[in-house]
Amino acid sequence: MISLDGPKTANEGETKHYAVTHDAVVPVTITWDVNGTAYEGATIEVPFPATGSYNVAVTVYPTAYPDSSATSTKNVTVTTYPVPTVSITGPATAVEGETKHYAVTHDAVGEATISWSADGKTYTGAEVDIPFATPGLSLIHISEPTTLL
């Protein structure tokens, strides 16, 4: 009897851990197949480089009796990271020469790098102070690429 442990979902670019346990009392050989890529050992780390469906299959057999085997398969669905929702807090107006404080909140999955641009200048971090040196319309843009874990 064997048991395959590991997730059924992953995000594109993630590596996931899988393990097999068995009740064999004799030495066994363990082989894995993930969409044609072979692995060996009781535990493996599987990278999922692209979206799609992957079959993680493990076969355990007594080393002395390779025809007596057990196989377990897990279908893994790999998707992209969701696009984060971003919200800016801070004033909508400023007087020439003022510096205003802005903050961002988000629901990004995993670690995120936050960068701001205001009138061609770049800032980083979840909170920034932006100087408004000249009168006129200023546009603030936030880009928040998510780092895959």
mmCIF file with all atom_site columns, C-alpha atoms in Angstrom:
data_model
loop_
_atom_site.group_PDB
_atom_site.id
_atom_site.type_symbol
_atom_site.label_atom_id
_atom_site.label_alt_id
_atom_site.label_comp_id
_atom_site.label_asym_id
_atom_site.label_entity_id
_atom_site.label_seq_id
_atom_site.pdbx_PDB_ins_code
_atom_site.Cartn_x
_atom_site.Cartn_y
_atom_site.Cartn_z
_atom_site.occupancy
_atom_site.B_iso_or_equiv
_atom_site.pdbx_formal_charge
_atom_site.auth_seq_id
_atom_site.auth_comp_id
_atom_site.auth_asym_id
_atom_site.auth_atom_id
_atom_site.pdbx_PDB_model_num
ATOM 1   C CA . MET A 1 1   ? 0.000  0.000  0.000   1.00 0.00 ? 1   MET A CA 1
ATOM 2   C CA . ILE A 1 2   ? 1.356  3.468  -0.893  1.00 0.00 ? 2   ILE A CA 1
ATOM 3   C CA . SER A 1 3   ? 0.253  7.007  -0.178  1.00 0.00 ? 3   SER A CA 1
ATOM 4   C CA . LEU A 1 4   ? 1.186  10.048 -2.304  1.00 0.00 ? 4   LEU A CA 1
ATOM 5   C CA . ASP A 1 5   ? 1.321  13.366 -0.449  1.00 0.00 ? 5   ASP A CA 1
ATOM 6   C CA . GLY A 1 6   ? 1.559  16.779 -2.135  1.00 0.00 ? 6   GLY A CA 1
ATOM 7   C CA . PRO A 1 7   ? -0.574 19.619 -3.496  1.00 0.00 ? 7   PRO A CA 1
ATOM 8   C CA . LYS A 1 8   ? -3.042 19.384 -6.383  1.00 0.00 ? 8   LYS A CA 1
ATOM 9   C CA . THR A 1 9   ? -2.464 23.002 -7.429  1.00 0.00 ? 9   THR A CA 1
ATOM 10  C CA . ALA A 1 10  ? 0.526  25.240 -8.079  1.00 0.00 ? 10  ALA A CA 1
ATOM 11  C CA . ASN A 1 11  ? 1.254  28.650 -9.507  1.00 0.00 ? 11  ASN A CA 1
ATOM 12  C CA . GLU A 1 12  ? 3.351  28.998 -12.627 1.00 0.00 ? 12  GLU A CA 1
ATOM 13  C CA . GLY A 1 13  ? 7.050  29.041 -11.684 1.00 0.00 ? 13  GLY A CA 1
ATOM 14  C CA . GLU A 1 14  ? 6.575  27.404 -8.267  1.00 0.00 ? 14  GLU A CA 1
ATOM 15  C CA . THR A 1 15  ? 8.337  24.297 -7.012  1.00 0.00 ? 15  THR A CA 1
ATOM 16  C CA . LYS A 1 16  ? 6.247  21.900 -4.936  1.00 0.00 ? 16  LYS A CA 1
ATOM 17  C CA . HIS A 1 17  ? 7.209  19.074 -2.567  1.00 0.00 ? 17  HIS A CA 1
ATOM 18  C CA . TYR A 1 18  ? 5.840  15.526 -3.018  1.00 0.00 ? 18  TYR A CA 1
ATOM 19  C CA . ALA A 1 19  ? 6.406  12.471 -0.837  1.00 0.00 ? 19  ALA A CA 1
ATOM 20  C CA . VAL A 1 20  ? 5.419  8.821  -0.890  1.00 0.00 ? 20  VAL A CA 1
ATOM 21  C CA . THR A 1 21  ? 4.986  6.496  2.054   1.00 0.00 ? 21  THR A CA 1
ATOM 22  C CA . HIS A 1 22  ? 4.556  2.734  1.837   1.00 0.00 ? 22  HIS A CA 1
ATOM 23  C CA . ASP A 1 23  ? 4.038  -0.301 4.022   1.00 0.00 ? 23  ASP A CA 1
ATOM 24  C CA . ALA A 1 24  ? 6.626  -2.551 2.365   1.00 0.00 ? 24  ALA A CA 1
ATOM 25  C CA . VAL A 1 25  ? 8.858  -4.497 4.755   1.00 0.00 ? 25  VAL A CA 1
ATOM 26  C CA . VAL A 1 26  ? 11.503 -5.290 2.136   1.00 0.00 ? 26  VAL A CA 1
ATOM 27  C CA . PRO A 1 27  ? 13.829 -2.889 0.282   1.00 0.00 ? 27  PRO A CA 1
ATOM 28  C CA . VAL A 1 28  ? 11.929 -0.955 -2.399  1.00 0.00 ? 28  VAL A CA 1
ATOM 29  C CA . THR A 1 29  ? 12.707 1.091  -5.469  1.00 0.00 ? 29  THR A CA 1
ATOM 30  C CA . ILE A 1 30  ? 10.745 4.312  -5.914  1.00 0.00 ? 30  ILE A CA 1
ATOM 31  C CA . THR A 1 31  ? 10.374 6.018  -9.284  1.00 0.00 ? 31  THR A CA 1
ATOM 32  C CA . TRP A 1 32  ? 8.456  9.150  -10.198 1.00 0.00 ? 32  TRP A CA 1
ATOM 33  C CA . ASP A 1 33  ? 7.187  10.432 -13.531 1.00 0.00 ? 33  ASP A CA 1
ATOM 34  C CA . VAL A 1 34  ? 5.979  14.013 -13.947 1.00 0.00 ? 34  VAL A CA 1
ATOM 35  C CA . ASN A 1 35  ? 4.799  14.473 -17.538 1.00 0.00 ? 35  ASN A CA 1
ATOM 36  C CA . GLY A 1 36  ? 7.781  12.462 -18.813 1.00 0.00 ? 36  GLY A CA 1
ATOM 37  C CA . THR A 1 37  ? 10.425 13.756 -16.378 1.00 0.00 ? 37  THR A CA 1
ATOM 38  C CA . ALA A 1 38  ? 11.831 11.032 -14.114 1.00 0.00 ? 38  ALA A CA 1
ATOM 39  C CA . TYR A 1 39  ? 12.686 11.436 -10.424 1.00 0.00 ? 39  TYR A CA 1
ATOM 40  C CA . GLU A 1 40  ? 13.859 8.990  -7.756  1.00 0.00 ? 40  GLU A CA 1
ATOM 41  C CA . GLY A 1 41  ? 13.558 8.846  -3.985  1.00 0.00 ? 41  GLY A CA 1
ATOM 42  C CA . ALA A 1 42  ? 10.835 8.957  -1.374  1.00 0.00 ? 42  ALA A CA 1
ATOM 43  C CA . THR A 1 43  ? 10.545 12.767 -1.622  1.00 0.00 ? 43  THR A CA 1
ATOM 44  C CA . ILE A 1 44  ? 10.951 15.067 -4.628  1.00 0.00 ? 44  ILE A CA 1
ATOM 45  C CA . GLU A 1 45  ? 10.804 18.748 -5.477  1.00 0.00 ? 45  GLU A CA 1
ATOM 46  C CA . VAL A 1 46  ? 8.904  19.401 -8.731  1.00 0.00 ? 46  VAL A CA 1
ATOM 47  C CA . PRO A 1 47  ? 9.234  22.708 -10.596 1.00 0.00 ? 47  PRO A CA 1
ATOM 48  C CA . PHE A 1 48  ? 6.166  23.802 -12.550 1.00 0.00 ? 48  PHE A CA 1
ATOM 49  C CA . PRO A 1 49  ? 7.499  26.199 -15.219 1.00 0.00 ? 49  PRO A CA 1
ATOM 50  C CA . ALA A 1 50  ? 4.290  26.697 -17.206 1.00 0.00 ? 50  ALA A CA 1
ATOM 51  C CA . THR A 1 51  ? 0.541  26.654 -16.788 1.00 0.00 ? 51  THR A CA 1
ATOM 52  C CA . GLY A 1 52  ? -1.374 23.493 -17.592 1.00 0.00 ? 52  GLY A CA 1
ATOM 53  C CA . SER A 1 53  ? -2.116 20.049 -16.249 1.00 0.00 ? 53  SER A CA 1
ATOM 54  C CA . TYR A 1 54  ? 0.616  17.806 -14.857 1.00 0.00 ? 54  TYR A CA 1
ATOM 55  C CA . ASN A 1 55  ? 0.426  14.178 -13.732 1.00 0.00 ? 55  ASN A CA 1
ATOM 56  C CA . VAL A 1 56  ? 2.639  13.380 -10.762 1.00 0.00 ? 56  VAL A CA 1
ATOM 57  C CA . ALA A 1 57  ? 2.931  9.586  -10.672 1.00 0.00 ? 57  ALA A CA 1
ATOM 58  C CA . VAL A 1 58  ? 4.929  7.491  -8.228  1.00 0.00 ? 58  VAL A CA 1
ATOM 59  C CA . THR A 1 59  ? 5.632  3.778  -8.491  1.00 0.00 ? 59  THR A CA 1
ATOM 60  C CA . VAL A 1 60  ? 6.949  1.679  -5.608  1.00 0.00 ? 60  VAL A CA 1
ATOM 61  C CA . TYR A 1 61  ? 8.104  -1.894 -6.048  1.00 0.00 ? 61  TYR A CA 1
ATOM 62  C CA . PRO A 1 62  ? 10.131 -4.383 -4.053  1.00 0.00 ? 62  PRO A CA 1
ATOM 63  C CA . THR A 1 63  ? 13.634 -4.147 -5.501  1.00 0.00 ? 63  THR A CA 1
ATOM 64  C CA . ALA A 1 64  ? 13.884 -7.951 -5.741  1.00 0.00 ? 64  ALA A CA 1
ATOM 65  C CA . TYR A 1 65  ? 10.402 -8.251 -7.341  1.00 0.00 ? 65  TYR A CA 1
ATOM 66  C CA . PRO A 1 66  ? 9.946  -5.437 -9.906  1.00 0.00 ? 66  PRO A CA 1
ATOM 67  C CA . ASP A 1 67  ? 6.758  -7.004 -11.296 1.00 0.00 ? 67  ASP A CA 1
ATOM 68  C CA . SER A 1 68  ? 4.976  -6.475 -7.964  1.00 0.00 ? 68  SER A CA 1
ATOM 69  C CA . SER A 1 69  ? 4.406  -2.719 -7.966  1.00 0.00 ? 69  SER A CA 1
ATOM 70  C CA . ALA A 1 70  ? 1.944  -0.094 -6.775  1.00 0.00 ? 70  ALA A CA 1
ATOM 71  C CA . THR A 1 71  ? 1.365  3.250  -8.497  1.00 0.00 ? 71  THR A CA 1
ATOM 72  C CA . SER A 1 72  ? -0.381 6.400  -7.323  1.00 0.00 ? 72  SER A CA 1
ATOM 73  C CA . THR A 1 73  ? -1.079 9.468  -9.459  1.00 0.00 ? 73  THR A CA 1
ATOM 74  C CA . LYS A 1 74  ? -2.042 13.024 -8.606  1.00 0.00 ? 74  LYS A CA 1
ATOM 75  C CA . ASN A 1 75  ? -3.251 15.490 -11.237 1.00 0.00 ? 75  ASN A CA 1
ATOM 76  C CA . VAL A 1 76  ? -1.810 18.971 -10.601 1.00 0.00 ? 76  VAL A CA 1
ATOM 77  C CA . THR A 1 77  ? -3.336 22.092 -12.139 1.00 0.00 ? 77  THR A CA 1
ATOM 78  C CA . VAL A 1 78  ? -0.868 24.946 -12.651 1.00 0.00 ? 78  VAL A CA 1
ATOM 79  C CA . THR A 1 79  ? -2.209 28.481 -13.089 1.00 0.00 ? 79  THR A CA 1
ATOM 80  C CA . THR A 1 80  ? -0.725 31.970 -13.204 1.00 0.00 ? 80  THR A CA 1
ATOM 81  C CA . TYR A 1 81  ? -0.547 34.250 -10.200 1.00 0.00 ? 81  TYR A CA 1
ATOM 82  C CA . PRO A 1 82  ? -3.684 36.339 -9.888  1.00 0.00 ? 82  PRO A CA 1
ATOM 83  C CA . VAL A 1 83  ? -3.343 40.015 -10.823 1.00 0.00 ? 83  VAL A CA 1
ATOM 84  C CA . PRO A 1 84  ? -3.193 41.957 -7.548  1.00 0.00 ? 84  PRO A CA 1
ATOM 85  C CA . THR A 1 85  ? -5.709 44.607 -6.556  1.00 0.00 ? 85  THR A CA 1
ATOM 86  C CA . VAL A 1 86  ? -3.935 47.824 -5.604  1.00 0.00 ? 86  VAL A CA 1
ATOM 87  C CA . SER A 1 87  ? -5.286 50.770 -3.624  1.00 0.00 ? 87  SER A CA 1
ATOM 88  C CA . ILE A 1 88  ? -3.539 54.142 -3.089  1.00 0.00 ? 88  ILE A CA 1
ATOM 89  C CA . THR A 1 89  ? -4.184 56.406 -0.127  1.00 0.00 ? 89  THR A CA 1
ATOM 90  C CA . GLY A 1 90  ? -3.041 60.006 -0.147  1.00 0.00 ? 90  GLY A CA 1
ATOM 91  C CA . PRO A 1 91  ? -4.242 63.469 -1.147  1.00 0.00 ? 91  PRO A CA 1
ATOM 92  C CA . ALA A 1 92  ? -5.627 64.225 -4.611  1.00 0.00 ? 92  ALA A CA 1
ATOM 93  C CA . THR A 1 93  ? -4.353 67.822 -4.541  1.00 0.00 ? 93  THR A CA 1
ATOM 94  C CA . ALA A 1 94  ? -1.149 69.623 -3.570  1.00 0.00 ? 94  ALA A CA 1
ATOM 95  C CA . VAL A 1 95  ? 0.152  73.174 -3.573  1.00 0.00 ? 95  VAL A CA 1
ATOM 96  C CA . GLU A 1 96  ? 3.289  73.957 -5.579  1.00 0.00 ? 96  GLU A CA 1
ATOM 97  C CA . GLY A 1 97  ? 6.350  73.100 -3.474  1.00 0.00 ? 97  GLY A CA 1
ATOM 98  C CA . GLU A 1 98  ? 4.508  70.681 -1.136  1.00 0.00 ? 98  GLU A CA 1
ATOM 99  C CA . THR A 1 99  ? 5.531  67.103 -0.473  1.00 0.00 ? 99  THR A CA 1
ATOM 100 C CA . LYS A 1 100 ? 2.679  64.669 0.041   1.00 0.00 ? 100 LYS A CA 1
ATOM 101 C CA . HIS A 1 101 ? 2.634  61.218 1.624   1.00 0.00 ? 101 HIS A CA 1
ATOM 102 C CA . TYR A 1 102 ? 1.141  58.228 -0.237  1.00 0.00 ? 102 TYR A CA 1
ATOM 103 C CA . ALA A 1 103 ? 0.686  54.586 0.729   1.00 0.00 ? 103 ALA A CA 1
ATOM 104 C CA . VAL A 1 104 ? -0.375 51.481 -1.143  1.00 0.00 ? 104 VAL A CA 1
ATOM 105 C CA . THR A 1 105 ? -2.207 48.360 -0.027  1.00 0.00 ? 105 THR A CA 1
ATOM 106 C CA . HIS A 1 106 ? -2.499 45.232 -2.155  1.00 0.00 ? 106 HIS A CA 1
ATOM 107 C CA . ASP A 1 107 ? -3.559 41.613 -2.145  1.00 0.00 ? 107 ASP A CA 1
ATOM 108 C CA . ALA A 1 108 ? -0.606 40.217 -4.109  1.00 0.00 ? 108 ALA A CA 1
ATOM 109 C CA . VAL A 1 109 ? 0.215  36.563 -3.575  1.00 0.00 ? 109 VAL A CA 1
ATOM 110 C CA . GLY A 1 110 ? 3.740  36.036 -2.281  1.00 0.00 ? 110 GLY A CA 1
ATOM 111 C CA . GLU A 1 111 ? 6.432  38.689 -2.150  1.00 0.00 ? 111 GLU A CA 1
ATOM 112 C CA . ALA A 1 112 ? 5.865  41.870 -4.141  1.00 0.00 ? 112 ALA A CA 1
ATOM 113 C CA . THR A 1 113 ? 8.135  44.635 -5.395  1.00 0.00 ? 113 THR A CA 1
ATOM 114 C CA . ILE A 1 114 ? 6.342  47.974 -5.359  1.00 0.00 ? 114 ILE A CA 1
ATOM 115 C CA . SER A 1 115 ? 7.475  50.824 -7.574  1.00 0.00 ? 115 SER A CA 1
ATOM 116 C CA . TRP A 1 116 ? 5.859  54.200 -8.135  1.00 0.00 ? 116 TRP A CA 1
ATOM 117 C CA . SER A 1 117 ? 6.338  56.791 -10.835 1.00 0.00 ? 117 SER A CA 1
ATOM 118 C CA . ALA A 1 118 ? 5.150  60.379 -10.609 1.00 0.00 ? 118 ALA A CA 1
ATOM 119 C CA . ASP A 1 119 ? 5.881  62.804 -13.447 1.00 0.00 ? 119 ASP A CA 1
ATOM 120 C CA . GLY A 1 120 ? 8.781  60.673 -14.677 1.00 0.00 ? 120 GLY A CA 1
ATOM 121 C CA . LYS A 1 121 ? 10.450 60.102 -11.296 1.00 0.00 ? 121 LYS A CA 1
ATOM 122 C CA . THR A 1 122 ? 10.603 56.627 -9.750  1.00 0.00 ? 122 THR A CA 1
ATOM 123 C CA . TYR A 1 123 ? 10.047 55.714 -6.092  1.00 0.00 ? 123 TYR A CA 1
ATOM 124 C CA . THR A 1 124 ? 9.995  52.352 -4.300  1.00 0.00 ? 124 THR A CA 1
ATOM 125 C CA . GLY A 1 125 ? 8.286  51.002 -1.213  1.00 0.00 ? 125 GLY A CA 1
ATOM 126 C CA . ALA A 1 126 ? 4.795  50.693 0.198   1.00 0.00 ? 126 ALA A CA 1
ATOM 127 C CA . GLU A 1 127 ? 4.880  54.310 1.445   1.00 0.00 ? 127 GLU A CA 1
ATOM 128 C CA . VAL A 1 128 ? 6.456  57.275 -0.357  1.00 0.00 ? 128 VAL A CA 1
ATOM 129 C CA . ASP A 1 129 ? 6.737  61.047 -0.053  1.00 0.00 ? 129 ASP A CA 1
ATOM 130 C CA . ILE A 1 130 ? 6.323  62.772 -3.418  1.00 0.00 ? 130 ILE A CA 1
ATOM 131 C CA . PRO A 1 131 ? 7.370  66.416 -3.892  1.00 0.00 ? 131 PRO A CA 1
ATOM 132 C CA . PHE A 1 132 ? 5.250  68.577 -6.207  1.00 0.00 ? 132 PHE A CA 1
ATOM 133 C CA . ALA A 1 133 ? 7.708  71.248 -7.351  1.00 0.00 ? 133 ALA A CA 1
ATOM 134 C CA . THR A 1 134 ? 5.687  72.823 -10.159 1.00 0.00 ? 134 THR A CA 1
ATOM 135 C CA . PRO A 1 135 ? 1.999  73.511 -10.702 1.00 0.00 ? 135 PRO A CA 1
ATOM 136 C CA . GLY A 1 136 ? -0.006 71.343 -13.098 1.00 0.00 ? 136 GLY A CA 1
ATOM 137 C CA . LEU A 1 137 ? -1.442 67.868 -13.327 1.00 0.00 ? 137 LEU A CA 1
ATOM 138 C CA . SER A 1 138 ? 0.658  65.090 -11.869 1.00 0.00 ? 138 SER A CA 1
ATOM 139 C CA . LEU A 1 139 ? -0.001 61.443 -12.625 1.00 0.00 ? 139 LEU A CA 1
ATOM 140 C CA . ILE A 1 140 ? 0.927  58.725 -10.178 1.00 0.00 ? 140 ILE A CA 1
ATOM 141 C CA . HIS A 1 141 ? 1.344  55.185 -11.503 1.00 0.00 ? 141 HIS A CA 1
ATOM 142 C CA . ILE A 1 142 ? 2.092  52.083 -9.426  1.00 0.00 ? 142 ILE A CA 1
ATOM 143 C CA . SER A 1 143 ? 3.554  48.936 -10.857 1.00 0.00 ? 143 SER A CA 1
ATOM 144 C CA . GLU A 1 144 ? 3.599  45.868 -8.640  1.00 0.00 ? 144 GLU A CA 1
ATOM 145 C CA . PRO A 1 145 ? 5.254  42.843 -10.239 1.00 0.00 ? 145 PRO A CA 1
ATOM 146 C CA . THR A 1 146 ? 4.885  39.732 -8.110  1.00 0.00 ? 146 THR A CA 1
ATOM 147 C CA . THR A 1 147 ? 8.001  37.692 -7.427  1.00 0.00 ? 147 THR A CA 1
ATOM 148 C CA . LEU A 1 148 ? 7.303  33.989 -7.942  1.00 0.00 ? 148 LEU A CA 1
ATOM 149 C CA . LEU A 1 149 ? 8.175  31.862 -4.988  1.00 0.00 ? 149 LEU A CA 1
#
